[in-house]
Every structure is written in structure tokens, then in C-alpha cells.
């Protein structure tokens, strides 16, 4: 029994590491998104609304607050206070939602899952649809990392209903299967893993799902 528990902890740690790598990929995607916005502002290619000086300043301030995160190395624990201040001051604005998602990613990488959850939830309030989808997916990972498996499953179900064709749906389903497995339902999880492998044969999630399914006897 002890060996089984140890193996489960090893498996869980491995998946959490995978989830953290996914969060890092999201961070890069989001940095690219905000970079595009800033370049568009510089080129004068946005709409009249985006040409408003106050709006430009909002995103410029965000870029400066986020810069320490963009420059940090894997070994550093960057001070997030400036970005936290910005996120709080702009909570009801799109840039504030982006700042909150960035903070959620940063705290997740630093294994502060409670704060990560807090900021992922804040990002859901005023972000655009794509930012909201990333925040909802990341929230599932934060729940799993805190052993809140029922909440992770509930969040995954909500994501599937809201985004039935999203490009990260396979990953969300894999998170859901993992939460199901760790909640004490290995055979149910195995069926879910095998279904993911069949539905998304060319995806990374398929490989991960097959690996997890093979571990369940």
C-alpha cells in the first residue's frame, strides 16, 4: 500500500511538472500578444479607440510593470509587487485582466498555487475571450496542484461546455482525467485517457494520456 502511495505521489509530481511547463508556454504566448498590441500602437495601426492617449498609457504602464518578469531567469524569484499594484489599480480594464493572468502564471511557477488561483480568477473578469480561456484552463491546473480535484473537474466541465472547439480542449480533458484519477477513480480516469488518445491522436495530450493510461492496471 505504501509503495502505491509513493508511486501516486511520483506520478502526481510528474504531471504537475508538465502543467507548470504548459503555464510557461502560456506566458510566452501572452507576452507575444501584448508585444503585438504595443507594436500596433507604435505603428498607429489601431482603431481610434486605441489611439486614445490614456489607453496607450495603460498598456505602456503594464509593459513596464511586467518587464522584470520577462527578464527573469529560471533561478530567480522576481518581486511581483509593481505588477500586483498595476493589476489592482486596473482590475476593471482589459490590461488589468492581462496583468492578473501574468501574475497567476508567475505565482504558479513559484508554486504559490493559492495566489495563482486568486489571479486566474481575477483575469476572468474583464479579459477578452482568449485571455479568459487561458485563465480558465490555468485555473484547473491550480486546483489540481492544491489537491482540489472536485473543483478541477467542475471547472473542466465548464470549459468543455463553453469552448467545445478550443485548441487547448485536449489539454483540459487531460487535466480532468488526471483530477479524476487522483480523486480515487483510476479506472474511470483510464477510460478518459484512452478516449483522449483516440480523439486527439497527433497532440501532445494524446502522448501524455497514453502514458497515464498505461500506468493504471
Coordinates of C-alpha atoms in Angstrom, one line a residue:
X1 CA 0.0 0.0 0.0
X2 CA 2.9 2.3 0.9
X3 CA 4.5 1.7 -2.5
X4 CA 1.3 2.5 -4.3
X5 CA 1.0 5.8 -2.4
X6 CA 4.6 6.6 -3.2
X7 CA 4.0 5.8 -6.9
X8 CA 0.9 8.0 -6.9
X9 CA 3.0 10.9 -5.5
X10 CA 5.7 10.4 -8.1
X11 CA 3.1 10.3 -10.9
X12 CA 1.4 13.4 -9.5
X13 CA 4.6 15.3 -9.3
X14 CA 5.4 14.4 -12.9
X15 CA 2.1 15.7 -14.1
X16 CA 2.4 18.9 -12.0
X17 CA 5.7 19.5 -13.7
X18 CA 4.1 19.1 -17.1
X19 CA 1.3 21.5 -16.1
X20 CA 4.0 24.0 -15.0
X21 CA 5.7 23.7 -18.4
X22 CA 2.3 24.4 -20.0
X23 CA 1.9 27.6 -17.9
X24 CA 5.3 28.7 -19.1
X25 CA 4.2 28.2 -22.7
X26 CA 1.1 30.3 -22.0
X27 CA 3.3 33.1 -20.5
X28 CA 5.3 33.2 -23.8
X29 CA 2.1 33.3 -25.8
X30 CA 0.7 36.1 -23.7
X31 CA 3.9 38.1 -23.9
X32 CA 3.7 37.8 -27.7
X33 CA 0.1 39.1 -27.6
X34 CA 0.9 42.2 -25.6
X35 CA 4.0 42.8 -27.8
X36 CA 1.8 42.8 -30.8
X37 CA -0.5 45.3 -29.2
X38 CA 2.4 47.6 -28.3
X39 CA 3.8 47.4 -31.8
X40 CA 0.4 48.2 -33.3
X41 CA 0.2 51.3 -31.0
X42 CA 3.7 52.4 -32.1
X43 CA 2.8 52.0 -35.8
X44 CA -0.5 53.8 -35.4
X45 CA -2.4 50.8 -36.8
X46 CA -5.1 50.5 -34.1
X47 CA -8.6 51.9 -34.2
X48 CA -9.5 55.4 -33.0
X49 CA -10.2 54.0 -29.5
X50 CA -6.7 52.5 -29.2
X51 CA -5.2 55.8 -30.3
X52 CA -6.5 57.5 -27.2
X53 CA -3.5 58.6 -25.1
X54 CA -4.9 57.2 -21.9
X55 CA -5.4 53.8 -23.4
X56 CA -1.9 53.8 -24.8
X57 CA -0.5 54.8 -21.4
X58 CA -2.4 51.9 -19.8
X59 CA -0.7 49.3 -21.9
X60 CA 2.7 51.1 -21.7
X61 CA 2.5 51.1 -17.9
X62 CA 1.6 47.4 -18.0
X63 CA 4.7 46.7 -20.1
X64 CA 6.9 48.4 -17.7
X65 CA 5.4 46.6 -14.7
X66 CA 5.8 43.3 -16.4
X67 CA 9.3 43.8 -17.7
X68 CA 11.0 42.2 -14.6
X69 CA 9.1 39.0 -15.3
X70 CA 10.0 39.0 -18.9
X71 CA 13.7 39.3 -18.0
X72 CA 13.9 36.9 -15.1
X73 CA 15.8 33.6 -15.3
X74 CA 14.6 30.2 -14.2
X75 CA 16.5 30.6 -10.9
X76 CA 15.1 34.0 -9.9
X77 CA 12.1 34.8 -7.8
X78 CA 11.1 38.2 -9.1
X79 CA 9.4 40.7 -7.0
X80 CA 5.9 41.0 -8.4
X81 CA 4.8 44.0 -6.3
X82 CA 4.7 46.5 -9.2
X83 CA 2.6 44.2 -11.3
X84 CA 0.3 43.5 -8.4
X85 CA -0.2 47.2 -7.8
X86 CA -1.0 47.6 -11.5
X87 CA -3.4 44.7 -11.6
X88 CA -5.3 46.1 -8.6
X89 CA -5.5 49.6 -10.0
X90 CA -6.7 48.4 -13.4
X91 CA -8.9 45.5 -12.3
X92 CA -11.8 46.5 -14.4
X93 CA -9.8 47.1 -17.6
X94 CA -8.6 44.6 -20.2
X95 CA -4.9 45.4 -19.4
X96 CA -5.6 44.7 -15.8
X97 CA -7.0 41.3 -16.7
X98 CA -3.9 40.6 -18.7
X99 CA -1.7 41.6 -15.7
X100 CA -3.7 39.3 -13.5
X101 CA -3.2 36.3 -15.8
X102 CA 0.5 37.1 -16.0
X103 CA 0.6 37.2 -12.2
X104 CA -1.3 33.9 -12.0
X105 CA 1.3 32.3 -14.3
X106 CA 4.2 33.7 -12.3
X107 CA 2.8 32.5 -8.9
X108 CA 2.1 29.1 -10.3
X109 CA 5.6 28.7 -11.5
X110 CA 6.8 29.7 -8.0
X111 CA 4.4 27.1 -6.5
X112 CA 2.3 29.6 -4.8
X113 CA -0.9 28.0 -6.0
X114 CA -3.3 29.9 -3.8
X115 CA -2.2 33.2 -5.2
X116 CA -2.2 31.8 -8.7
X117 CA -5.8 30.8 -8.2
X118 CA -6.7 34.2 -7.0
X119 CA -5.2 36.0 -10.0
X120 CA -6.5 33.5 -12.5
X121 CA -10.0 34.3 -11.2
X122 CA -9.3 38.0 -11.4
X123 CA -8.2 37.6 -15.1
X124 CA -11.7 36.1 -15.8
X125 CA -13.5 39.3 -15.0
X126 CA -12.5 41.7 -17.8
X127 CA -10.2 39.8 -20.2
X128 CA -11.1 39.1 -23.8
X129 CA -12.4 35.6 -24.7
X130 CA -8.9 34.2 -25.4
X131 CA -7.4 35.5 -22.2
X132 CA -10.4 34.1 -20.3
X133 CA -10.0 30.7 -21.9
X134 CA -6.3 30.6 -20.9
X135 CA -7.2 31.7 -17.3
X136 CA -9.9 29.1 -17.1
X137 CA -7.6 26.3 -18.3
X138 CA -4.8 27.5 -15.9
X139 CA -7.3 27.6 -13.0
X140 CA -7.9 23.8 -13.5
X141 CA -4.1 23.3 -13.1
X142 CA -4.1 25.4 -9.9
X143 CA -6.9 23.4 -8.4
X144 CA -5.1 20.1 -9.2
X145 CA -1.9 21.4 -7.6
X146 CA -3.9 22.2 -4.4
X147 CA -5.5 18.7 -4.4
X148 CA -8.9 20.3 -5.1
X149 CA -9.9 17.6 -7.5
X150 CA -13.7 18.1 -7.5
X151 CA -13.2 21.8 -8.3
X152 CA -10.8 21.0 -11.1
X153 CA -13.3 18.6 -12.6
X154 CA -16.1 21.1 -12.3
X155 CA -14.0 23.8 -13.9
X156 CA -13.0 21.4 -16.7
X157 CA -16.7 20.6 -17.4
X158 CA -17.5 24.3 -17.6
X159 CA -14.6 24.8 -20.0
X160 CA -15.8 22.0 -22.3
X161 CA -19.3 23.4 -22.4
X162 CA -18.1 27.0 -23.1
X163 CA -15.3 26.2 -25.5
X164 CA -16.3 23.0 -27.4
X165 CA -13.8 23.6 -30.2
X166 CA -10.9 25.3 -28.4
X167 CA -7.4 24.4 -29.4
X168 CA -6.5 23.5 -25.8
X169 CA -9.5 21.4 -25.2
X170 CA -7.4 18.2 -25.3
X171 CA -5.2 19.5 -22.6
X172 CA -8.2 20.5 -20.5
X173 CA -9.7 17.0 -20.9
X174 CA -6.3 15.5 -19.8
X175 CA -6.3 17.7 -16.7
X176 CA -9.9 16.5 -16.0
X177 CA -8.8 12.8 -16.3
X178 CA -5.8 13.5 -14.0
X179 CA -8.1 15.1 -11.4
X180 CA -10.4 12.1 -11.7
X181 CA -7.5 9.7 -11.2
X182 CA -6.1 11.5 -8.2
X183 CA -9.6 11.7 -6.6
X184 CA -9.6 7.9 -6.3
X185 CA -11.3 6.8 -9.6
X186 CA -8.4 5.3 -11.6
X187 CA -10.5 3.1 -13.9
X188 CA -12.8 6.0 -14.8
X189 CA -9.7 8.1 -15.5
X190 CA -8.2 5.4 -17.6
X191 CA -11.2 5.3 -19.9
X192 CA -10.9 9.1 -20.2
X193 CA -7.2 8.9 -21.1
X194 CA -7.9 6.3 -23.8
X195 CA -10.7 8.5 -25.2
X196 CA -8.3 11.5 -25.4
X197 CA -5.7 9.4 -27.1
X198 CA -8.2 8.3 -29.7
X199 CA -9.8 11.8 -30.2
X200 CA -6.6 13.7 -30.5
X201 CA -4.0 11.3 -31.9
X202 CA -1.5 13.8 -33.1
X203 CA -1.5 16.0 -30.0
X204 CA 1.0 16.1 -27.1
X205 CA -2.0 15.5 -24.8
X206 CA -2.5 12.1 -26.6
X207 CA 1.0 11.0 -25.7
X208 CA 0.6 12.1 -22.1
X209 CA -2.8 10.4 -21.9
X210 CA -1.4 7.1 -23.3
X211 CA 1.4 7.3 -20.7
X212 CA -1.0 7.8 -17.8
X213 CA -3.4 5.1 -19.1
X214 CA -0.6 2.6 -19.2
X215 CA 0.3 3.3 -15.6
X216 CA -3.2 2.3 -14.5
X217 CA -3.7 -1.5 -14.1

